[in-house]
Amino acid sequence: MSNINLIIEERPASIGSFMVGRLLPFREKRMVGPFAFIDHMGPVCMSDKENMDVPPHPHIGLSTLTYLFEGSVMHRDSLGTEVEIKPGQVNWMTAGKGIVHSERTPQYLRNSDKMMHGLQIWVALPKHLEQMEPEFFHVEGKGLPEWTEQGVNIKLIAGEVFGRKSEVPVYSPLYFLELKTSSRQTIKIGKDLFGESALYILEGAVESEGNTFGPKQLLVAKDSKLCEFDMQENSTIYIFGGEPFPEGRIIYWNFVASTAERIEEAKKMWLEQSFKPVPGETDFVPLPPQSNHIKAHNPAND
C-alpha cells in the first residue's frame, strides 16, 4: 500500500512583482504539521529594469521563513530590522500579535541583471503564543547543522530531528530538511520523523513504490514513520513537517489565527493603519476583498 496520501502540483500565483509556484495551502490539505503556506519563488531572471518590490504588509499569528537558493532580498520590518538575506541563510520573522515588513531588491543590485530563487514559508504559532511580542532572527549558514550520510548531504534548516537542532528559534515541534545527492541513493529516515510530513522536489526525481515524481511536486505522506524512497542522481529535495495543532487555523490574506475574531481585529488595525510602520517606508497595501481569502483548516478533516 502506498504511503503517499496526496500529490500537490505547484500552482501559479502572483505576489505583485512576479509569479510564484504555490504549494500550500491546498484545498485538500491546508497545513502539514504547523506549516501553513509555502511559495516557490522562481527561478526568475530580472533585468536591470526589474526588481523585487513587496511593499510593507502585515502579519499576525505566524513565523515566516525565507530561504534563498539564488539572489538577494533586503528585509525591513516594523521592529527597525534592516537585513539582507543571501543564499544559505535564514530569515525567521515571528509576527505574534502583529508585525509589518517589506521585501525588496537591495539598492546595489537594482540597476543590474539578477536572479531570484528560493522558498517562502509560513509556520503557524501555537495558540498560546499567537499574541506574543514580534521577533526577528537572521541565521547564517553556519547555524544550520549540515552532515553527509550514506552519500546524501543533509542540512537541518529549522527545527530539531536526528539528535540535531537548528539555531532557528521555532515555537513548536517541527523539522525542515534539505537533502542533496549527486548519485542514486535509498533514503530511510521515517523512524526519526514525527507528526505530519511532506516532501518537495526542487530538482531531480524521487521514486517511491514503483512511481517516479519530479520537480515542482509536493508529496504528502500518510505516515511519516514509513518515510522511505529513492533519490535519483543530482536531486535536491526538502522534507518538512511536525506536530499538528489540536485546533484549526484560519488564513485570511497575510493573517493566520485560531479564531475569526482575531482575524477581524487585525483587519480593523490594518484599515486604521494602527500597526507599527516600517521605518523609511510609506507604501500602503490595501486590504483585499473578503471573498476567496478565508480558508479554515480543521485537523479532523485531514
mmCIF file of C-alpha atoms in Angstrom:
data_model
loop_
_atom_site.group_PDB
_atom_site.id
_atom_site.type_symbol
_atom_site.label_atom_id
_atom_site.label_comp_id
_atom_site.label_asym_id
_atom_site.label_seq_id
_atom_site.Cartn_x
_atom_site.Cartn_y
_atom_site.Cartn_z
ATOM 1 C CA MET A 1 0.000 0.000 0.000
ATOM 2 C CA SER A 2 1.362 3.431 -0.952
ATOM 3 C CA ASN A 3 2.474 5.763 1.824
ATOM 4 C CA ILE A 4 1.765 8.812 -0.363
ATOM 5 C CA ASN A 5 -1.532 10.331 0.720
ATOM 6 C CA LEU A 6 -1.613 13.304 -1.658
ATOM 7 C CA ILE A 7 0.355 14.736 -4.599
ATOM 8 C CA ILE A 8 0.251 18.539 -4.873
ATOM 9 C CA GLU A 9 1.440 20.312 -8.018
ATOM 10 C CA GLU A 10 2.770 23.874 -7.880
ATOM 11 C CA ARG A 11 0.075 26.370 -8.915
ATOM 12 C CA PRO A 12 0.938 29.806 -10.333
ATOM 13 C CA ALA A 13 0.217 32.756 -8.035
ATOM 14 C CA SER A 14 1.144 36.430 -8.186
ATOM 15 C CA ILE A 15 2.895 38.247 -5.348
ATOM 16 C CA GLY A 16 2.909 41.558 -7.206
ATOM 17 C CA SER A 17 6.457 41.729 -8.521
ATOM 18 C CA PHE A 18 6.421 38.308 -10.191
ATOM 19 C CA MET A 19 4.737 34.919 -10.310
ATOM 20 C CA VAL A 20 5.484 32.166 -7.795
ATOM 21 C CA GLY A 21 4.580 28.496 -7.503
ATOM 22 C CA ARG A 22 2.156 27.933 -4.613
ATOM 23 C CA LEU A 23 2.298 24.617 -2.743
ATOM 24 C CA LEU A 24 0.362 25.297 0.456
ATOM 25 C CA PRO A 25 -2.403 25.885 1.335
ATOM 26 C CA PHE A 26 -4.152 23.395 -0.952
ATOM 27 C CA ARG A 27 -7.895 22.740 -0.984
ATOM 28 C CA GLU A 28 -7.417 19.150 0.172
ATOM 29 C CA LYS A 29 -4.572 19.887 2.572
ATOM 30 C CA ARG A 30 -4.450 23.292 4.236
ATOM 31 C CA MET A 31 -1.497 22.548 6.514
ATOM 32 C CA VAL A 32 1.260 19.985 7.070
ATOM 33 C CA GLY A 33 2.003 19.967 10.788
ATOM 34 C CA PRO A 34 2.379 23.672 11.677
ATOM 35 C CA PHE A 35 3.366 24.625 8.091
ATOM 36 C CA ALA A 36 0.531 26.735 6.671
ATOM 37 C CA PHE A 37 1.938 28.311 3.500
ATOM 38 C CA ILE A 38 4.760 27.589 1.052
ATOM 39 C CA ASP A 39 5.674 29.529 -2.099
ATOM 40 C CA HIS A 40 8.436 28.543 -4.515
ATOM 41 C CA MET A 41 9.895 31.796 -5.884
ATOM 42 C CA GLY A 42 11.458 31.468 -9.309
ATOM 43 C CA PRO A 43 13.878 30.777 -10.655
ATOM 44 C CA VAL A 44 13.339 34.116 -12.348
ATOM 45 C CA CYS A 45 15.869 36.304 -14.139
ATOM 46 C CA MET A 46 15.183 40.006 -13.672
ATOM 47 C CA SER A 47 16.693 42.651 -15.924
ATOM 48 C CA ASP A 48 18.313 45.878 -14.817
ATOM 49 C CA LYS A 49 14.839 47.465 -15.022
ATOM 50 C CA GLU A 50 13.075 44.765 -12.974
ATOM 51 C CA ASN A 51 13.233 44.421 -9.215
ATOM 52 C CA MET A 52 11.502 42.622 -6.375
ATOM 53 C CA ASP A 53 9.355 45.145 -4.552
ATOM 54 C CA VAL A 54 6.936 43.733 -1.987
ATOM 55 C CA PRO A 55 5.734 46.837 -0.088
ATOM 56 C CA PRO A 56 5.007 46.911 3.647
ATOM 57 C CA HIS A 57 2.321 44.405 4.611
ATOM 58 C CA PRO A 58 1.183 42.984 7.974
ATOM 59 C CA HIS A 59 1.263 39.520 9.539
ATOM 60 C CA ILE A 60 -0.192 38.009 12.706
ATOM 61 C CA GLY A 61 -0.118 34.561 14.321
ATOM 62 C CA LEU A 62 2.792 33.060 12.392
ATOM 63 C CA SER A 63 6.522 32.926 11.757
ATOM 64 C CA THR A 64 7.854 33.490 8.246
ATOM 65 C CA LEU A 65 10.882 31.566 6.987
ATOM 66 C CA THR A 66 12.756 32.836 3.932
ATOM 67 C CA TYR A 67 15.398 30.562 2.390
ATOM 68 C CA LEU A 68 17.100 31.540 -0.870
ATOM 69 C CA PHE A 69 18.871 29.367 -3.440
ATOM 70 C CA GLU A 70 19.888 32.342 -5.589
ATOM 71 C CA GLY A 71 19.594 36.108 -5.356
ATOM 72 C CA SER A 72 19.306 38.580 -2.520
ATOM 73 C CA VAL A 73 16.461 40.290 -0.645
ATOM 74 C CA MET A 74 16.525 43.308 1.647
ATOM 75 C CA HIS A 75 14.175 42.735 4.593
ATOM 76 C CA ARG A 76 12.870 45.711 6.584
ATOM 77 C CA ASP A 77 10.294 45.474 9.358
ATOM 78 C CA SER A 78 8.449 47.483 11.992
ATOM 79 C CA LEU A 79 10.929 46.394 14.677
ATOM 80 C CA GLY A 80 13.525 48.504 12.855
ATOM 81 C CA THR A 81 15.281 45.466 11.348
ATOM 82 C CA GLU A 82 17.135 46.003 8.073
ATOM 83 C CA VAL A 83 18.860 42.798 6.931
ATOM 84 C CA GLU A 84 19.940 41.467 3.550
ATOM 85 C CA ILE A 85 19.331 37.751 3.143
ATOM 86 C CA LYS A 86 21.577 35.754 0.813
ATOM 87 C CA PRO A 87 21.552 32.106 -0.295
ATOM 88 C CA GLY A 88 22.071 29.588 2.519
ATOM 89 C CA GLN A 89 20.898 31.977 5.243
ATOM 90 C CA VAL A 90 17.543 32.021 7.039
ATOM 91 C CA ASN A 91 15.325 34.976 7.840
ATOM 92 C CA TRP A 92 12.931 33.948 10.626
ATOM 93 C CA MET A 93 10.347 36.606 11.496
ATOM 94 C CA THR A 94 7.751 35.876 14.164
ATOM 95 C CA ALA A 95 4.702 38.104 13.805
ATOM 96 C CA GLY A 96 2.908 37.181 17.034
ATOM 97 C CA LYS A 97 0.386 39.933 17.778
ATOM 98 C CA GLY A 98 1.475 41.889 14.715
ATOM 99 C CA ILE A 99 4.390 42.954 12.534
ATOM 100 C CA VAL A 100 4.806 44.772 9.214
ATOM 101 C CA HIS A 101 7.624 44.133 6.741
ATOM 102 C CA SER A 102 8.773 44.837 3.192
ATOM 103 C CA GLU A 103 10.942 42.758 0.851
ATOM 104 C CA ARG A 104 12.895 44.455 -1.908
ATOM 105 C CA THR A 105 15.890 44.024 -4.186
ATOM 106 C CA PRO A 106 18.884 45.626 -2.421
ATOM 107 C CA GLN A 107 19.818 49.053 -3.741
ATOM 108 C CA TYR A 108 23.211 47.943 -5.109
ATOM 109 C CA LEU A 109 21.510 45.341 -7.351
ATOM 110 C CA ARG A 110 18.589 47.399 -8.623
ATOM 111 C CA ASN A 111 20.294 48.553 -11.844
ATOM 112 C CA SER A 112 21.815 45.223 -12.853
ATOM 113 C CA ASP A 113 20.562 41.843 -14.086
ATOM 114 C CA LYS A 114 19.835 39.476 -11.214
ATOM 115 C CA MET A 115 18.339 36.089 -10.322
ATOM 116 C CA MET A 116 15.729 35.276 -7.691
ATOM 117 C CA HIS A 117 15.068 31.740 -6.477
ATOM 118 C CA GLY A 118 14.002 30.449 -3.085
ATOM 119 C CA LEU A 119 11.259 29.360 -0.711
ATOM 120 C CA GLN A 120 8.960 31.484 1.432
ATOM 121 C CA ILE A 121 7.196 29.654 4.221
ATOM 122 C CA TRP A 122 4.686 30.427 6.952
ATOM 123 C CA VAL A 123 4.685 28.411 10.164
ATOM 124 C CA ALA A 124 1.614 28.901 12.361
ATOM 125 C CA LEU A 125 2.215 29.676 16.026
ATOM 126 C CA PRO A 126 0.747 27.573 18.854
ATOM 127 C CA LYS A 127 -2.471 29.095 20.170
ATOM 128 C CA HIS A 128 -0.904 30.268 23.451
ATOM 129 C CA LEU A 129 1.775 32.207 21.519
ATOM 130 C CA GLU A 130 -0.406 33.850 18.870
ATOM 131 C CA GLN A 131 -0.277 37.142 20.781
ATOM 132 C CA MET A 132 3.439 37.063 21.649
ATOM 133 C CA GLU A 133 5.656 40.059 21.007
ATOM 134 C CA PRO A 134 7.045 40.101 17.449
ATOM 135 C CA GLU A 135 10.652 38.991 16.890
ATOM 136 C CA PHE A 136 13.169 38.735 14.076
ATOM 137 C CA PHE A 137 16.192 36.438 13.753
ATOM 138 C CA HIS A 138 18.730 36.176 10.950
ATOM 139 C CA VAL A 139 20.664 32.887 10.966
ATOM 140 C CA GLU A 140 23.862 32.488 8.965
ATOM 141 C CA GLY A 141 24.578 29.223 7.174
ATOM 142 C CA LYS A 142 26.953 28.056 9.913
ATOM 143 C CA GLY A 143 23.993 27.983 12.313
ATOM 144 C CA LEU A 144 22.340 25.231 10.287
ATOM 145 C CA PRO A 145 23.557 21.684 11.061
ATOM 146 C CA GLU A 146 24.915 20.005 7.940
ATOM 147 C CA TRP A 147 26.287 16.483 7.513
ATOM 148 C CA THR A 148 26.730 13.679 4.982
ATOM 149 C CA GLU A 149 25.132 10.289 5.490
ATOM 150 C CA GLN A 150 25.279 7.382 3.022
ATOM 151 C CA GLY A 151 26.123 9.660 0.100
ATOM 152 C CA VAL A 152 23.458 12.244 0.910
ATOM 153 C CA ASN A 153 24.209 15.795 2.059
ATOM 154 C CA ILE A 154 21.651 16.758 4.718
ATOM 155 C CA LYS A 155 21.012 20.227 6.118
ATOM 156 C CA LEU A 156 18.630 20.951 9.005
ATOM 157 C CA ILE A 157 17.290 24.395 8.143
ATOM 158 C CA ALA A 158 14.812 24.641 11.020
ATOM 159 C CA GLY A 159 13.613 22.526 13.913
ATOM 160 C CA GLU A 160 15.033 19.522 15.695
ATOM 161 C CA VAL A 161 15.475 15.947 14.415
ATOM 162 C CA PHE A 162 18.155 13.216 14.201
ATOM 163 C CA GLY A 163 19.555 14.475 17.522
ATOM 164 C CA ARG A 164 20.458 17.801 15.874
ATOM 165 C CA LYS A 165 18.969 21.252 16.309
ATOM 166 C CA SER A 166 18.971 24.310 14.037
ATOM 167 C CA GLU A 167 19.671 27.756 15.509
ATOM 168 C CA VAL A 168 16.371 28.983 14.036
ATOM 169 C CA PRO A 169 14.194 29.556 17.159
ATOM 170 C CA VAL A 170 10.995 27.650 16.358
ATOM 171 C CA TYR A 171 7.985 27.550 18.699
ATOM 172 C CA SER A 172 6.567 24.062 18.173
ATOM 173 C CA PRO A 173 7.979 20.590 17.360
ATOM 174 C CA LEU A 174 8.888 20.655 13.639
ATOM 175 C CA TYR A 175 11.608 19.981 11.061
ATOM 176 C CA PHE A 176 12.622 21.453 7.714
ATOM 177 C CA LEU A 177 15.360 19.477 5.948
ATOM 178 C CA GLU A 178 17.328 19.827 2.724
ATOM 179 C CA LEU A 179 18.651 16.626 1.101
ATOM 180 C CA LYS A 180 21.054 16.687 -1.861
ATOM 181 C CA THR A 181 22.743 13.849 -3.683
ATOM 182 C CA SER A 182 24.839 13.507 -6.841
ATOM 183 C CA SER A 183 24.292 9.728 -7.060
ATOM 184 C CA ARG A 184 21.260 7.498 -6.731
ATOM 185 C CA GLN A 185 20.519 6.763 -3.076
ATOM 186 C CA THR A 186 17.907 4.990 -0.970
ATOM 187 C CA ILE A 187 16.604 7.166 1.871
ATOM 188 C CA LYS A 188 15.245 5.571 5.044
ATOM 189 C CA ILE A 189 14.539 8.248 7.639
ATOM 190 C CA GLY A 190 10.986 7.555 8.756
ATOM 191 C CA LYS A 191 11.956 6.256 12.198
ATOM 192 C CA ASP A 192 13.303 9.718 13.082
ATOM 193 C CA LEU A 193 10.402 11.801 11.760
ATOM 194 C CA PHE A 194 7.227 12.671 13.663
ATOM 195 C CA GLY A 195 3.827 14.245 13.197
ATOM 196 C CA GLU A 196 2.756 15.032 9.642
ATOM 197 C CA SER A 197 5.356 15.035 6.872
ATOM 198 C CA ALA A 198 5.702 16.161 3.248
ATOM 199 C CA LEU A 199 8.438 16.061 0.607
ATOM 200 C CA TYR A 200 9.037 18.770 -2.004
ATOM 201 C CA ILE A 201 11.155 18.046 -5.080
ATOM 202 C CA LEU A 202 13.181 21.043 -6.221
ATOM 203 C CA GLU A 203 15.289 19.254 -8.842
ATOM 204 C CA GLY A 204 15.893 15.689 -9.956
ATOM 205 C CA ALA A 205 13.413 12.953 -9.120
ATOM 206 C CA VAL A 206 12.166 10.689 -6.357
ATOM 207 C CA GLU A 207 10.962 7.108 -6.759
ATOM 208 C CA SER A 208 8.514 5.540 -4.347
ATOM 209 C CA GLU A 209 6.752 2.174 -4.657
ATOM 210 C CA GLY A 210 7.307 1.982 -8.417
ATOM 211 C CA ASN A 211 6.265 5.574 -9.152
ATOM 212 C CA THR A 212 8.558 8.427 -10.218
ATOM 213 C CA PHE A 213 7.934 12.031 -9.151
ATOM 214 C CA GLY A 214 9.696 15.129 -10.464
ATOM 215 C CA PRO A 215 10.313 18.833 -9.828
ATOM 216 C CA LYS A 216 7.556 21.106 -8.536
ATOM 217 C CA GLN A 217 5.675 18.238 -6.896
ATOM 218 C CA LEU A 218 4.841 18.035 -3.196
ATOM 219 C CA LEU A 219 4.217 14.577 -1.782
ATOM 220 C CA VAL A 220 2.273 14.358 1.483
ATOM 221 C CA ALA A 221 2.853 11.168 3.479
ATOM 222 C CA LYS A 222 0.142 9.101 5.095
ATOM 223 C CA ASP A 223 2.540 8.092 7.874
ATOM 224 C CA SER A 224 5.828 9.929 8.494
ATOM 225 C CA LYS A 225 7.207 6.802 10.196
ATOM 226 C CA LEU A 226 7.069 4.973 6.857
ATOM 227 C CA CYS A 227 9.111 7.601 5.013
ATOM 228 C CA GLU A 228 11.294 5.586 2.608
ATOM 229 C CA PHE A 229 12.131 6.399 -1.032
ATOM 230 C CA ASP A 230 14.889 6.537 -3.669
ATOM 231 C CA MET A 231 16.520 9.789 -4.793
ATOM 232 C CA GLN A 232 17.783 9.827 -8.365
ATOM 233 C CA GLU A 233 21.192 11.313 -9.131
ATOM 234 C CA ASN A 234 21.566 15.123 -8.962
ATOM 235 C CA SER A 235 18.429 15.584 -6.897
ATOM 236 C CA THR A 236 17.536 18.195 -4.281
ATOM 237 C CA ILE A 237 14.509 17.731 -2.052
ATOM 238 C CA TYR A 238 13.021 19.311 1.066
ATOM 239 C CA ILE A 239 11.280 17.350 3.800
ATOM 240 C CA PHE A 240 9.193 19.284 6.291
ATOM 241 C CA GLY A 241 6.571 18.619 8.920
ATOM 242 C CA GLY A 242 5.908 18.320 12.604
ATOM 243 C CA GLU A 243 3.187 18.013 15.185
ATOM 244 C CA PRO A 244 -0.175 19.421 14.027
ATOM 245 C CA PHE A 245 -2.145 21.676 16.359
ATOM 246 C CA PRO A 246 -5.301 20.325 18.050
ATOM 247 C CA GLU A 247 -7.365 23.303 16.905
ATOM 248 C CA GLY A 248 -7.863 24.659 13.378
ATOM 249 C CA ARG A 249 -6.388 27.778 11.796
ATOM 250 C CA ILE A 250 -7.973 30.479 9.646
ATOM 251 C CA ILE A 251 -5.918 32.101 6.904
ATOM 252 C CA TYR A 252 -7.019 35.470 5.568
ATOM 253 C CA TRP A 253 -4.555 37.343 3.351
ATOM 254 C CA ASN A 254 -1.347 37.573 5.459
ATOM 255 C CA PHE A 255 -3.083 36.750 8.740
ATOM 256 C CA VAL A 256 -3.175 33.353 10.474
ATOM 257 C CA ALA A 257 -5.240 32.833 13.632
ATOM 258 C CA SER A 258 -7.141 30.220 15.601
ATOM 259 C CA THR A 259 -10.241 32.438 15.821
ATOM 260 C CA ALA A 260 -12.194 34.572 13.366
ATOM 261 C CA GLU A 261 -12.315 37.331 15.990
ATOM 262 C CA ARG A 262 -8.531 37.721 15.904
ATOM 263 C CA ILE A 263 -8.625 37.965 12.108
ATOM 264 C CA GLU A 264 -11.263 40.699 12.305
ATOM 265 C CA GLU A 265 -9.170 42.635 14.843
ATOM 266 C CA ALA A 266 -6.147 42.508 12.536
ATOM 267 C CA LYS A 267 -8.197 43.633 9.531
ATOM 268 C CA LYS A 268 -9.514 46.605 11.518
ATOM 269 C CA MET A 269 -5.998 47.518 12.683
ATOM 270 C CA TRP A 270 -4.666 47.477 9.124
ATOM 271 C CA LEU A 271 -7.564 49.548 7.762
ATOM 272 C CA GLU A 272 -6.998 52.101 10.519
ATOM 273 C CA GLN A 273 -3.221 51.905 9.888
ATOM 274 C CA SER A 274 -2.601 51.266 13.578
ATOM 275 C CA PHE A 275 0.100 48.631 13.008
ATOM 276 C CA LYS A 276 3.557 49.959 13.819
ATOM 277 C CA PRO A 277 5.065 51.107 10.483
ATOM 278 C CA VAL A 278 8.325 50.119 8.819
ATOM 279 C CA PRO A 279 10.825 52.979 9.267
ATOM 280 C CA GLY A 280 11.502 54.764 5.986
ATOM 281 C CA GLU A 281 8.619 53.067 4.120
ATOM 282 C CA THR A 282 5.453 54.929 3.092
ATOM 283 C CA ASP A 283 3.660 52.499 0.721
ATOM 284 C CA PHE A 284 0.322 51.077 1.851
ATOM 285 C CA VAL A 285 -1.170 47.810 0.568
ATOM 286 C CA PRO A 286 -4.993 47.875 0.670
ATOM 287 C CA LEU A 287 -6.859 45.132 2.490
ATOM 288 C CA PRO A 288 -8.047 42.600 -0.122
ATOM 289 C CA PRO A 289 -11.749 41.802 -0.599
ATOM 290 C CA GLN A 290 -13.319 39.289 1.763
ATOM 291 C CA SER A 291 -14.243 36.731 -0.882
ATOM 292 C CA ASN A 292 -11.845 33.857 -1.614
ATOM 293 C CA HIS A 293 -9.480 34.771 1.197
ATOM 294 C CA ILE A 294 -10.665 32.983 4.334
ATOM 295 C CA LYS A 295 -9.672 29.335 4.450
ATOM 296 C CA ALA A 296 -10.298 27.270 7.562
ATOM 297 C CA HIS A 297 -8.168 24.286 8.456
ATOM 298 C CA ASN A 298 -9.770 21.613 10.585
ATOM 299 C CA PRO A 299 -7.369 18.809 11.604
ATOM 300 C CA ALA A 300 -10.286 16.393 11.894
ATOM 301 C CA ASN A 301 -10.926 16.707 8.169
ATOM 302 C CA ASP A 302 -7.362 15.829 7.087
#
